[in-house]
Short mmCIF file of C-alpha atoms in Angstrom, two decimals:
data_model
loop_
_atom_site.label_atom_id
_atom_site.label_comp_id
_atom_site.label_asym_id
_atom_site.label_seq_id
_atom_site.Cartn_x
_atom_site.Cartn_y
_atom_site.Cartn_z
CA MET A 1081 -113.58 153.50 -67.04
CA SER A 1082 -114.15 156.83 -67.46
CA GLY A 1083 -117.01 158.95 -65.12
CA GLU A 1084 -119.77 158.55 -67.86
CA GLU A 1085 -119.40 155.15 -67.59
CA SER A 1086 -119.55 154.82 -64.18
CA GLN A 1087 -122.51 156.65 -64.12
CA LYS A 1088 -124.45 154.98 -66.81
CA LYS A 1089 -123.51 151.71 -64.68
CA VAL A 1090 -125.05 152.56 -61.45
CA PHE A 1091 -127.58 155.04 -62.28
CA ASP A 1092 -130.51 152.40 -60.99
CA GLY A 1093 -134.00 152.32 -59.30
CA GLU A 1094 -131.87 153.33 -56.47
CA ALA A 1095 -130.26 156.04 -57.85
CA ALA A 1096 -133.38 157.95 -59.87
CA SER A 1097 -134.91 157.63 -56.86
CA LEU A 1098 -132.03 159.79 -55.05
CA LEU A 1099 -131.98 161.77 -58.03
CA VAL A 1100 -135.69 163.37 -57.42
CA LYS A 1101 -135.68 163.24 -53.75
CA GLU A 1102 -132.28 165.41 -54.15
CA LEU A 1103 -134.73 167.44 -56.18
CA ARG A 1104 -137.58 167.41 -54.58
CA GLY A 1105 -136.01 168.64 -51.27
CA SER A 1106 -134.60 172.07 -53.71
CA PHE A 1107 -138.23 172.41 -54.76
CA GLY A 1108 -139.63 172.39 -51.47
CA SER A 1109 -137.47 174.75 -50.65
CA GLY A 1110 -138.88 177.20 -52.99
CA ARG A 1111 -136.06 178.45 -54.63
CA THR A 1112 -137.16 177.36 -58.44
CA ARG A 1113 -140.41 179.97 -57.63
CA SER A 1114 -139.08 183.63 -57.73
CA TYR A 1115 -139.44 185.62 -60.79
CA GLU A 1116 -135.62 186.36 -60.42
CA TRP A 1117 -134.58 182.19 -60.17
CA ARG A 1118 -136.17 181.43 -63.23
CA VAL A 1119 -135.10 184.65 -65.61
CA SER A 1120 -131.75 184.05 -64.77
CA GLN A 1121 -131.42 179.75 -65.74
CA VAL A 1122 -133.13 181.25 -68.89
CA LYS A 1123 -130.48 184.08 -69.38
CA ALA A 1124 -127.81 181.31 -68.75
CA LEU A 1125 -129.61 178.34 -71.28
CA LEU A 1126 -129.21 181.32 -73.93
CA LYS A 1127 -125.26 182.14 -72.45
CA LEU A 1128 -124.31 178.54 -73.65
CA VAL A 1129 -126.12 178.82 -76.88
CA ALA A 1130 -123.65 181.57 -77.85
CA ASP A 1131 -120.63 180.64 -75.86
CA ASN A 1132 -121.25 176.84 -77.62
CA GLU A 1133 -122.89 177.18 -81.00
CA GLN A 1134 -120.06 176.10 -83.38
CA GLN A 1135 -119.85 172.92 -80.74
CA ILE A 1136 -123.04 172.19 -80.83
CA VAL A 1137 -123.29 172.57 -84.73
CA ASP A 1138 -120.56 169.73 -84.67
CA ALA A 1139 -122.54 167.41 -82.47
CA LEU A 1140 -125.26 167.26 -84.92
CA ARG A 1141 -122.94 167.13 -87.85
CA SER A 1142 -121.59 164.28 -85.34
CA ASP A 1143 -125.28 162.56 -85.37
CA LEU A 1144 -126.45 163.03 -88.06
CA ALA A 1145 -124.83 164.30 -90.63
CA ARG A 1146 -126.98 167.89 -90.57
CA PRO A 1147 -126.51 171.17 -92.69
CA PRO A 1148 -125.53 173.79 -90.65
CA LEU A 1149 -127.91 175.91 -91.69
CA GLU A 1150 -130.54 174.28 -90.64
CA THR A 1151 -128.85 173.36 -87.67
CA VAL A 1152 -128.39 176.78 -87.09
CA VAL A 1153 -132.71 178.29 -88.20
CA TYR A 1154 -134.51 174.99 -86.89
CA GLU A 1155 -132.72 174.17 -83.48
CA ILE A 1156 -130.41 177.48 -82.46
CA GLY A 1157 -132.36 180.03 -83.89
CA MET A 1158 -136.19 178.23 -82.70
CA PHE A 1159 -134.61 177.97 -79.21
CA LYS A 1160 -132.73 181.38 -79.29
CA ASN A 1161 -136.32 182.70 -79.85
CA SER A 1162 -137.87 180.98 -77.86
CA CYS A 1163 -135.96 181.86 -74.47
CA GLU A 1164 -136.77 185.71 -75.40
CA VAL A 1165 -140.13 185.12 -75.64
CA THR A 1166 -140.34 183.72 -72.24
CA LEU A 1167 -138.38 186.89 -70.59
CA LYS A 1168 -140.45 188.92 -72.47
CA GLU A 1169 -143.32 187.98 -71.77
CA LEU A 1170 -143.08 185.62 -68.50
CA LYS A 1171 -143.36 188.32 -65.82
CA ASN A 1172 -147.16 188.64 -67.26
CA TRP A 1173 -147.94 184.58 -67.52
CA MET A 1174 -146.54 184.59 -63.94
CA MET A 1175 -149.30 186.91 -62.92
CA PRO A 1176 -153.00 185.59 -61.50
CA GLU A 1177 -155.98 186.23 -63.44
CA LYS A 1178 -158.32 187.90 -62.34
CA VAL A 1179 -161.89 186.47 -62.58
CA LYS A 1180 -165.64 187.45 -61.86
CA THR A 1181 -167.76 185.74 -58.98
CA SER A 1182 -171.80 184.89 -59.38
CA ILE A 1183 -174.16 186.46 -56.82
CA THR A 1184 -173.97 182.72 -55.02
CA THR A 1185 -171.00 183.86 -53.27
CA PHE A 1186 -171.29 187.94 -52.77
CA PRO A 1187 -169.37 189.40 -51.29
CA SER A 1188 -166.33 187.37 -52.78
CA ALA A 1189 -162.90 188.47 -55.21
CA ALA A 1190 -161.87 185.39 -57.55
CA GLU A 1191 -158.16 184.47 -59.11
CA ILE A 1192 -156.81 181.98 -61.09
CA VAL A 1193 -152.85 181.15 -60.15
CA PRO A 1194 -150.54 179.49 -61.42
CA GLU A 1195 -148.55 177.38 -59.59
CA PRO A 1196 -144.83 175.34 -60.43
CA LEU A 1197 -146.03 171.34 -60.91
CA GLY A 1198 -143.17 170.39 -59.00
CA VAL A 1199 -140.58 167.98 -60.30
CA VAL A 1200 -141.19 167.53 -64.01
CA LEU A 1201 -138.94 164.62 -66.46
CA VAL A 1202 -138.17 165.66 -69.78
CA ILE A 1203 -137.12 162.95 -72.43
CA SER A 1204 -136.41 164.02 -75.66
CA ALA A 1205 -135.76 162.86 -79.37
CA TRP A 1206 -132.70 162.37 -81.18
CA ASN A 1207 -133.87 164.17 -84.68
CA TYR A 1208 -133.66 167.87 -83.38
CA PRO A 1209 -131.95 166.43 -80.77
CA PHE A 1210 -130.98 170.02 -79.27
CA LEU A 1211 -134.21 172.05 -79.68
CA LEU A 1212 -136.49 168.95 -78.47
CA SER A 1213 -134.09 168.62 -75.57
CA LEU A 1214 -134.05 171.95 -74.18
CA ASP A 1215 -137.38 174.01 -75.59
CA PRO A 1216 -139.23 171.88 -72.85
CA VAL A 1217 -137.38 172.06 -70.64
CA VAL A 1218 -137.36 176.03 -71.19
CA GLY A 1219 -141.15 175.54 -69.94
CA ALA A 1220 -141.10 174.20 -67.30
CA ILE A 1221 -137.95 176.36 -66.06
CA ALA A 1222 -140.50 179.31 -67.06
CA ALA A 1223 -142.99 177.46 -64.75
CA GLY A 1224 -141.05 177.59 -61.88
CA ASN A 1225 -140.38 173.46 -61.82
CA ALA A 1226 -137.24 171.59 -60.81
CA VAL A 1227 -136.52 169.06 -64.00
CA VAL A 1228 -134.81 166.13 -64.88
CA LEU A 1229 -133.77 165.84 -69.29
CA LYS A 1230 -133.26 162.91 -70.75
CA PRO A 1231 -131.49 163.01 -73.96
CA SER A 1232 -131.96 160.77 -76.57
CA GLU A 1233 -129.01 158.49 -76.81
CA ILE A 1234 -129.38 158.17 -80.49
CA ALA A 1235 -127.58 160.64 -80.92
CA PRO A 1236 -125.21 160.43 -78.70
CA ALA A 1237 -122.44 163.02 -79.35
CA THR A 1238 -125.55 165.89 -78.67
CA SER A 1239 -126.85 164.18 -75.40
CA SER A 1240 -123.10 164.46 -74.05
CA LEU A 1241 -122.39 168.03 -74.54
CA LEU A 1242 -125.80 168.45 -73.26
CA ALA A 1243 -125.63 166.44 -70.29
CA LYS A 1244 -121.48 168.83 -70.20
CA LEU A 1245 -122.73 172.36 -71.19
CA LEU A 1246 -125.94 171.85 -68.56
CA GLU A 1247 -123.71 171.07 -65.81
CA LYS A 1248 -121.68 174.22 -66.14
CA TYR A 1249 -123.99 176.34 -66.94
CA MET A 1250 -127.39 175.61 -64.80
CA ASP A 1251 -128.12 175.64 -61.20
CA ASN A 1252 -127.73 171.53 -61.01
CA SER A 1253 -129.73 172.44 -57.43
CA SER A 1254 -133.03 172.04 -59.97
CA ILE A 1255 -131.73 171.36 -63.45
CA ARG A 1256 -130.18 168.02 -63.98
CA VAL A 1257 -129.50 166.01 -67.04
CA VAL A 1258 -129.34 161.19 -67.65
CA GLU A 1259 -128.01 160.63 -69.78
CA GLY A 1260 -128.04 156.81 -71.14
CA ALA A 1261 -130.33 154.21 -72.98
CA VAL A 1262 -133.26 152.23 -72.45
CA ASP A 1263 -132.35 150.68 -68.39
CA GLU A 1264 -131.87 154.23 -67.38
CA THR A 1265 -134.92 155.77 -68.92
CA THR A 1266 -136.80 152.85 -67.42
CA ALA A 1267 -134.56 153.78 -64.02
CA LEU A 1268 -136.73 157.38 -64.13
CA LEU A 1269 -140.32 156.03 -65.68
CA GLN A 1270 -139.85 154.08 -62.63
CA GLN A 1271 -140.32 157.06 -60.25
CA LYS A 1272 -143.00 159.61 -59.36
CA TRP A 1273 -142.98 162.89 -61.50
CA ASP A 1274 -145.09 165.66 -61.39
CA LYS A 1275 -145.06 165.34 -65.16
CA ILE A 1276 -143.79 163.55 -68.44
CA PHE A 1277 -142.67 165.37 -71.18
CA TYR A 1278 -141.66 162.59 -73.55
CA THR A 1279 -140.87 163.11 -77.59
CA GLY A 1280 -141.19 160.35 -79.41
CA ASN A 1281 -143.31 157.30 -81.32
CA GLY A 1282 -146.30 156.28 -80.65
CA ARG A 1283 -144.90 152.72 -79.34
CA VAL A 1284 -142.50 154.42 -76.61
CA GLY A 1285 -145.56 156.51 -76.30
CA ARG A 1286 -147.47 153.83 -74.71
CA ILE A 1287 -144.74 152.87 -72.54
CA VAL A 1288 -144.66 155.85 -70.73
CA MET A 1289 -148.25 156.51 -70.60
CA THR A 1290 -147.67 153.07 -69.00
CA ALA A 1291 -145.54 154.36 -66.48
CA ALA A 1292 -146.98 157.64 -66.04
CA ALA A 1293 -150.62 155.99 -65.15
CA LYS A 1294 -148.94 154.44 -62.08
CA HIS A 1295 -148.51 157.19 -60.19
CA LEU A 1296 -151.88 159.62 -61.95
CA THR A 1297 -148.51 161.66 -63.40
CA PRO A 1298 -150.09 163.85 -66.19
CA VAL A 1299 -148.26 163.63 -69.42
CA VAL A 1300 -147.24 165.69 -72.66
CA LEU A 1301 -146.62 163.01 -75.69
CA GLU A 1302 -145.55 164.78 -78.88
CA LEU A 1303 -145.23 161.78 -81.30
CA GLY A 1304 -145.46 162.02 -85.41
CA GLY A 1305 -147.99 160.16 -87.88
CA LYS A 1306 -148.35 160.69 -91.91
CA SER A 1307 -148.53 164.38 -92.32
CA PRO A 1308 -149.94 164.53 -95.57
CA VAL A 1309 -149.87 167.27 -98.52
CA VAL A 1310 -152.98 168.24 -100.63
CA VAL A 1311 -152.24 169.83 -103.86
CA ASP A 1312 -154.38 171.12 -106.08
CA SER A 1313 -154.24 171.98 -109.68
CA ASN A 1314 -154.97 175.88 -109.13
CA VAL A 1315 -151.69 176.59 -107.58
CA ASN A 1316 -147.93 178.41 -108.30
CA LEU A 1317 -145.91 175.06 -108.54
CA PRO A 1318 -142.81 175.27 -108.20
CA VAL A 1319 -143.31 177.31 -105.31
CA ALA A 1320 -145.44 174.79 -104.09
CA ALA A 1321 -142.82 172.64 -104.90
CA ARG A 1322 -139.95 174.38 -103.57
CA ARG A 1323 -142.20 174.42 -100.14
CA ILE A 1324 -142.83 170.67 -99.85
CA ILE A 1325 -139.51 169.94 -100.91
CA SER A 1326 -137.84 172.66 -98.26
CA GLY A 1327 -140.45 170.56 -95.36
CA LYS A 1328 -139.15 167.13 -96.37
CA TRP A 1329 -135.59 166.93 -97.51
CA GLY A 1330 -134.48 170.20 -95.98
CA LEU A 1331 -135.73 169.63 -92.56
CA ASN A 1332 -133.23 166.80 -92.11
CA ASN A 1333 -133.99 164.96 -94.80
CA GLY A 1334 -137.88 164.02 -93.91
CA GLN A 1335 -136.00 163.05 -90.30
CA ALA A 1336 -138.89 165.02 -88.22
CA CYS A 1337 -142.17 163.88 -86.92
CA ILE A 1338 -144.12 167.12 -89.48
CA SER A 1339 -142.13 165.97 -92.57
CA PRO A 1340 -144.29 166.06 -95.58
CA ASP A 1341 -144.74 162.08 -95.40
CA TYR A 1342 -146.89 161.26 -98.11
CA ILE A 1343 -148.87 163.56 -100.95
CA ILE A 1344 -152.66 163.58 -101.80
CA THR A 1345 -153.40 165.31 -105.66
CA THR A 1346 -155.26 164.54 -108.20
CA LYS A 1347 -154.66 161.72 -111.43
CA GLU A 1348 -154.94 164.46 -114.15
CA TYR A 1349 -151.99 166.66 -112.28
CA ALA A 1350 -149.38 164.50 -110.66
CA PRO A 1351 -146.94 163.73 -113.81
CA LYS A 1352 -146.99 167.76 -113.35
CA LEU A 1353 -146.27 167.75 -109.61
CA VAL A 1354 -143.85 165.15 -109.92
CA ASP A 1355 -141.44 166.90 -113.31
CA ALA A 1356 -141.52 170.15 -110.70
CA LEU A 1357 -140.35 168.08 -107.37
CA LYS A 1358 -137.47 166.38 -110.22
CA THR A 1359 -136.78 169.91 -111.73
CA GLU A 1360 -136.54 171.68 -108.24
CA LEU A 1361 -135.25 168.32 -106.59
CA GLU A 1362 -132.07 168.90 -109.08
CA ASN A 1363 -131.43 172.68 -108.28
CA PHE A 1364 -131.25 172.05 -104.47
CA TYR A 1365 -129.10 169.01 -104.47
CA GLY A 1366 -127.68 168.16 -107.87
CA LYS A 1367 -127.42 164.75 -110.17
CA LYS A 1368 -125.95 163.28 -107.67
CA PRO A 1369 -127.90 164.11 -104.28
CA LEU A 1370 -125.85 161.42 -102.16
CA GLU A 1371 -122.93 163.07 -102.38
CA SER A 1372 -124.71 166.83 -101.30
CA GLU A 1373 -123.24 168.26 -98.21
CA ASP A 1374 -126.82 169.69 -97.86
CA LEU A 1375 -129.20 166.14 -97.09
CA SER A 1376 -128.66 164.81 -93.46
CA ARG A 1377 -127.85 161.50 -93.35
CA ILE A 1378 -129.87 158.51 -92.04
CA VAL A 1379 -129.23 157.67 -88.22
CA ASN A 1380 -128.52 154.78 -88.12
CA SER A 1381 -128.15 150.89 -89.50
CA ASN A 1382 -131.33 150.05 -87.73
CA HIS A 1383 -133.69 153.38 -89.69
CA PHE A 1384 -131.41 152.62 -93.13
CA ALA A 1385 -132.95 149.12 -92.54
CA ARG A 1386 -135.94 149.48 -91.77
CA LEU A 1387 -136.60 152.79 -95.02
CA LYS A 1388 -134.87 150.04 -97.20
CA LYS A 1389 -137.81 147.73 -96.22
CA LEU A 1390 -140.71 150.09 -97.12
CA LEU A 1391 -138.65 150.59 -100.56
CA ASP A 1392 -137.38 146.51 -100.93
CA ASP A 1393 -141.61 145.49 -100.76
CA ASP A 1394 -142.81 143.83 -104.04
CA LYS A 1395 -146.08 146.72 -103.64
CA VAL A 1396 -144.33 149.97 -104.04
CA SER A 1397 -140.77 148.55 -105.95
CA GLY A 1398 -141.39 149.15 -109.30
CA LYS A 1399 -144.16 152.91 -108.81
CA ILE A 1400 -139.90 154.81 -107.73
CA VAL A 1401 -140.63 158.07 -110.28
CA TYR A 1402 -137.02 159.89 -109.40
CA GLY A 1403 -134.34 158.64 -106.87
CA GLY A 1404 -133.86 155.69 -104.77
CA GLU A 1405 -129.87 155.28 -104.79
CA LYS A 1406 -128.14 153.80 -101.35
CA ASP A 1407 -125.49 154.17 -99.01
CA GLU A 1408 -125.06 151.96 -96.93
CA SER A 1409 -122.08 151.85 -95.96
CA LYS A 1410 -122.49 156.60 -95.55
CA LEU A 1411 -126.22 155.51 -94.22
CA ARG A 1412 -127.57 157.84 -97.61
CA ILE A 1413 -130.39 157.39 -99.38
CA ALA A 1414 -131.21 159.86 -101.92
CA PRO A 1415 -134.32 162.01 -101.87
CA THR A 1416 -136.57 159.22 -103.18
CA ILE A 1417 -140.65 160.47 -105.51
CA LEU A 1418 -142.73 156.96 -106.18
CA LEU A 1419 -146.32 157.81 -107.54
CA ASP A 1420 -149.81 155.92 -107.30
CA VAL A 1421 -148.59 154.07 -104.04
CA PRO A 1422 -151.55 151.04 -103.42
CA ARG A 1423 -152.68 152.36 -99.97
CA ASP A 1424 -152.30 149.11 -98.96
CA SER A 1425 -148.66 149.14 -99.01
CA LEU A 1426 -145.75 149.25 -96.15
CA ILE A 1427 -144.86 152.68 -97.05
CA MET A 1428 -148.25 153.48 -96.04
CA GLY A 1429 -148.78 151.04 -92.52
CA GLU A 1430 -146.57 153.77 -90.86
CA GLU A 1431 -144.56 156.55 -90.11
CA ILE A 1432 -141.42 157.16 -92.90
CA PHE A 1433 -139.89 159.43 -90.96
CA GLY A 1434 -137.13 159.74 -93.91
CA PRO A 1435 -136.41 160.72 -97.77
CA LEU A 1436 -138.93 158.38 -99.06
CA LEU A 1437 -142.22 160.65 -100.16
CA PRO A 1438 -145.42 158.62 -101.96
CA ILE A 1439 -147.56 160.25 -104.16
CA ILE A 1440 -151.77 158.99 -104.07
CA THR A 1441 -153.18 159.76 -106.47
CA VAL A 1442 -157.71 160.24 -107.01
CA ASN A 1443 -160.01 161.17 -109.15
CA LYS A 1444 -161.33 163.92 -107.80
CA LEU A 1445 -159.28 166.30 -104.97
CA GLU A 1446 -162.52 166.10 -102.88
CA GLU A 1447 -161.71 162.36 -102.13
CA SER A 1448 -158.38 163.05 -100.52
CA ILE A 1449 -160.41 164.45 -97.16
CA ASP A 1450 -161.60 160.90 -97.15
CA VAL A 1451 -158.31 159.67 -97.03
CA ILE A 1452 -156.46 161.49 -94.51
CA ASN A 1453 -159.59 160.86 -92.19
CA SER A 1454 -159.66 157.10 -92.79
CA GLY A 1455 -155.96 156.53 -90.68
CA THR A 1456 -154.57 157.39 -87.71
CA LYS A 1457 -154.85 161.46 -86.95
CA PRO A 1458 -152.10 163.43 -88.05
CA LEU A 1459 -149.41 165.81 -86.41
CA ALA A 1460 -149.60 168.08 -88.81
CA ALA A 1461 -151.76 168.38 -92.39
CA TYR A 1462 -150.98 170.73 -95.36
CA LEU A 1463 -152.97 172.02 -98.26
CA PHE A 1464 -151.74 173.54 -101.15
CA THR A 1465 -154.64 175.61 -103.08
CA THR A 1466 -156.10 178.94 -104.58
CA ASN A 1467 -159.42 177.46 -103.62
CA LYS A 1468 -161.17 179.13 -100.54
CA LYS A 1469 -164.69 176.95 -100.17
CA PHE A 1470 -161.71 174.17 -99.91
CA LYS A 1471 -160.07 175.37 -98.09
CA GLU A 1472 -162.19 176.79 -95.80
CA HIS A 1473 -163.64 173.02 -96.11
CA PHE A 1474 -160.37 170.31 -95.27
CA VAL A 1475 -160.11 172.87 -92.05
CA THR A 1476 -163.78 172.51 -91.16
CA THR A 1477 -163.20 169.22 -91.87
CA VAL A 1478 -159.57 167.47 -91.30
CA SER A 1479 -158.74 167.12 -87.60
CA ALA A 1480 -154.68 167.31 -87.20
CA GLY A 1481 -152.49 168.77 -84.73
CA GLY A 1482 -151.66 171.78 -86.81
CA LEU A 1483 -152.80 173.11 -90.47
CA LEU A 1484 -150.62 175.32 -92.39
CA VAL A 1485 -152.25 175.94 -96.09
CA ASN A 1486 -150.35 176.10 -98.52
CA ASP A 1487 -146.53 175.79 -97.19
CA THR A 1488 -145.34 173.59 -94.83
CA VAL A 1489 -143.88 173.27 -91.23
CA LEU A 1490 -143.53 177.30 -90.65
CA HIS A 1491 -146.33 176.97 -88.22
CA LEU A 1492 -143.76 175.18 -85.90
CA VAL A 1493 -142.38 178.70 -85.52
CA VAL A 1494 -145.31 180.97 -84.84
CA HIS A 1495 -144.99 181.24 -80.65
CA THR A 1496 -148.29 182.13 -80.56
CA LEU A 1497 -149.72 179.06 -81.54
CA PRO A 1498 -149.32 175.59 -78.95
CA PHE A 1499 -147.47 172.56 -81.32
CA GLY A 1500 -148.40 169.33 -80.24
CA GLY A 1501 -150.54 166.45 -81.93
CA VAL A 1502 -154.10 165.34 -81.82
CA GLY A 1503 -155.03 161.00 -80.50
CA GLU A 1504 -152.31 159.13 -81.38
CA SER A 1505 -150.46 161.85 -82.81
CA GLY A 1506 -150.08 162.93 -80.03
CA THR A 1507 -151.63 164.70 -76.11
CA GLY A 1508 -150.90 168.51 -74.53
CA ALA A 1509 -149.00 171.33 -76.88
CA TYR A 1510 -146.28 173.86 -76.19
CA HIS A 1511 -144.54 176.46 -77.57
CA GLY A 1512 -144.55 179.99 -76.29
CA LYS A 1513 -147.00 180.56 -73.41
CA PHE A 1514 -148.19 176.86 -74.51
CA SER A 1515 -145.34 175.01 -72.76
CA PHE A 1516 -145.52 177.49 -69.47
CA ASP A 1517 -149.25 176.57 -69.75
CA ALA A 1518 -147.89 172.54 -70.05
CA PHE A 1519 -145.97 172.85 -66.89
CA THR A 1520 -148.21 174.71 -65.02
CA HIS A 1521 -150.89 173.72 -62.51
CA LYS A 1522 -153.46 176.53 -62.60
CA LYS A 1523 -155.01 176.80 -58.86
CA ALA A 1524 -158.34 178.42 -58.39
CA VAL A 1525 -158.64 180.74 -55.93
CA LEU A 1526 -161.77 182.21 -54.37
CA TYR A 1527 -161.70 185.27 -51.38
CA ARG A 1528 -163.99 185.98 -48.81
CA SER A 1529 -164.66 188.29 -45.54
CA PHE A 1530 -166.82 187.64 -42.60
CA ILE A 1531 -169.36 190.00 -43.51
CA GLY A 1532 -172.27 188.84 -45.00
CA ASP A 1533 -172.88 185.56 -43.75
CA ALA A 1534 -176.37 184.22 -44.67
CA SER A 1535 -178.55 182.13 -42.77
CA ILE A 1536 -179.90 180.18 -45.83
CA ARG A 1537 -176.98 178.19 -45.60
CA TYR A 1538 -176.88 176.75 -42.82
CA PRO A 1539 -179.58 174.59 -40.52
CA PRO A 1540 -182.41 174.48 -40.38
CA TYR A 1541 -183.99 174.10 -43.71
CA THR A 1542 -187.47 175.77 -44.43
CA ASN A 1543 -189.55 176.75 -47.53
CA THR A 1544 -188.03 179.63 -47.83
CA LYS A 1545 -184.64 178.98 -47.56
CA MET A 1546 -185.27 176.10 -50.29
CA ARG A 1547 -186.92 179.12 -52.21
CA LEU A 1548 -184.00 182.00 -52.36
CA MET A 1549 -181.33 178.95 -52.37
CA LYS A 1550 -183.05 177.71 -56.23
CA ALA A 1551 -183.03 181.89 -56.77
CA LEU A 1552 -179.49 182.30 -56.11
CA ILE A 1553 -178.56 179.24 -57.57
CA GLY A 1554 -180.40 179.80 -61.51
CA GLY A 1555 -179.19 183.46 -61.07
CA GLY A 1556 -180.29 186.13 -61.99
CA ILE A 1557 -181.66 189.30 -59.00
CA LEU A 1558 -185.74 188.86 -60.31
CA ASN A 1559 -185.60 185.04 -59.31
CA ILE A 1560 -184.05 186.00 -56.08
CA PHE A 1561 -186.94 188.99 -55.35
CA ARG A 1562 -189.92 186.66 -56.28
CA ALA A 1563 -188.28 183.69 -53.69
CA LEU A 1564 -187.27 186.40 -51.10
CA PHE A 1565 -191.47 187.78 -51.26
CA GLY A 1566 -193.04 183.92 -51.46
CA TRP A 1567 -193.77 185.01 -56.33
CA SER A 1568 -194.31 182.32 -57.26
#
């Protein structure tokens, strides 16, 4: 029996409890709180990537047939940027923030002190198994926490590699990896954590939130949803088509939480948009996209069957205007466009998470906002337009985790923007300082001296004290003078 099999066999509730106890001891020692420890661990993560880039590329090729360029840019490159921003800004993030006080507490000083939450759990997803595992871990480390990472078993090569590399490069007294599937995750969720960070789908998100509620543990849930793309008729169509394709099929073949899920455009403009998408898709992936080395495969047979079921639905089987080819033996589905898809079809009832792109048509583009707002709030919403008035109306009235005008997915790389959902697409946010904040408690601290001990706060209470207290609470020097002199 291998060491990995042995670990999986014995990692139950008792083992999870012991793990948390060990990490609480390490956190309690104060080792994770220092600036030096935090920096050393983030630098260790950068070294981990630098030393093992080819292994990371190979693992993702094994798990998803991921094109190396996508791994280097969207996983390794973004992760390096996250580490470098953290190293540059961490000292400022850790500094207490001075805040004003009121006359009620005079003389006094106050500040907000960021402190680590304690021992946190990160449960990551399979679709970007390197980035979505380690990016939250950077935030947890930067905030000074001890952390357990549970990678997704659906990307086994990456999960195994993460376990091996984090054991080798990181401080194992405070940073650990637990591999496994449902049983191991269940054992972890039975424990009391100081925060749980989960990336995945809404069904499991509800399980995580239910488990967290038993201990009143706060959560960050990075989920997903049906992210719409609204296309106006006044845009540069070839550029718009390329950017939609890049965000849909150039992002893990549609298996991404912020991937464009469906398009809304007018009946009149839809044929032109379809033609542009066809042209650019053929430029990108050739006439035989199932043979393209630049498209990821579907992650496993279960997801292949799920996507096939969406395509086989009677309501949409005649709506395919491009693609539709499938190779079950290789888990490949070609980029597929469907036109005039009914809103009550299966494909419009769930997040697609694959290479299928339905187009809904409306008479007027303004109707697109009602279509979006009639469903649950998406993780992202995209708009292509040069109409300033419609753009402002869209930004004001469409609720989503993030909005992007005239492109797709790139808001993900802007570290000064929070990345997270709203409503059923998630709760909480991260990236840049928002990652630090996600794993930090902002502790309110008020400092007073023994000078200025006013008798009005103590019994016996009199009418004069009542007037003065009302004036102090209400604020304003004039009111206090009036109270002192008994003026109404």
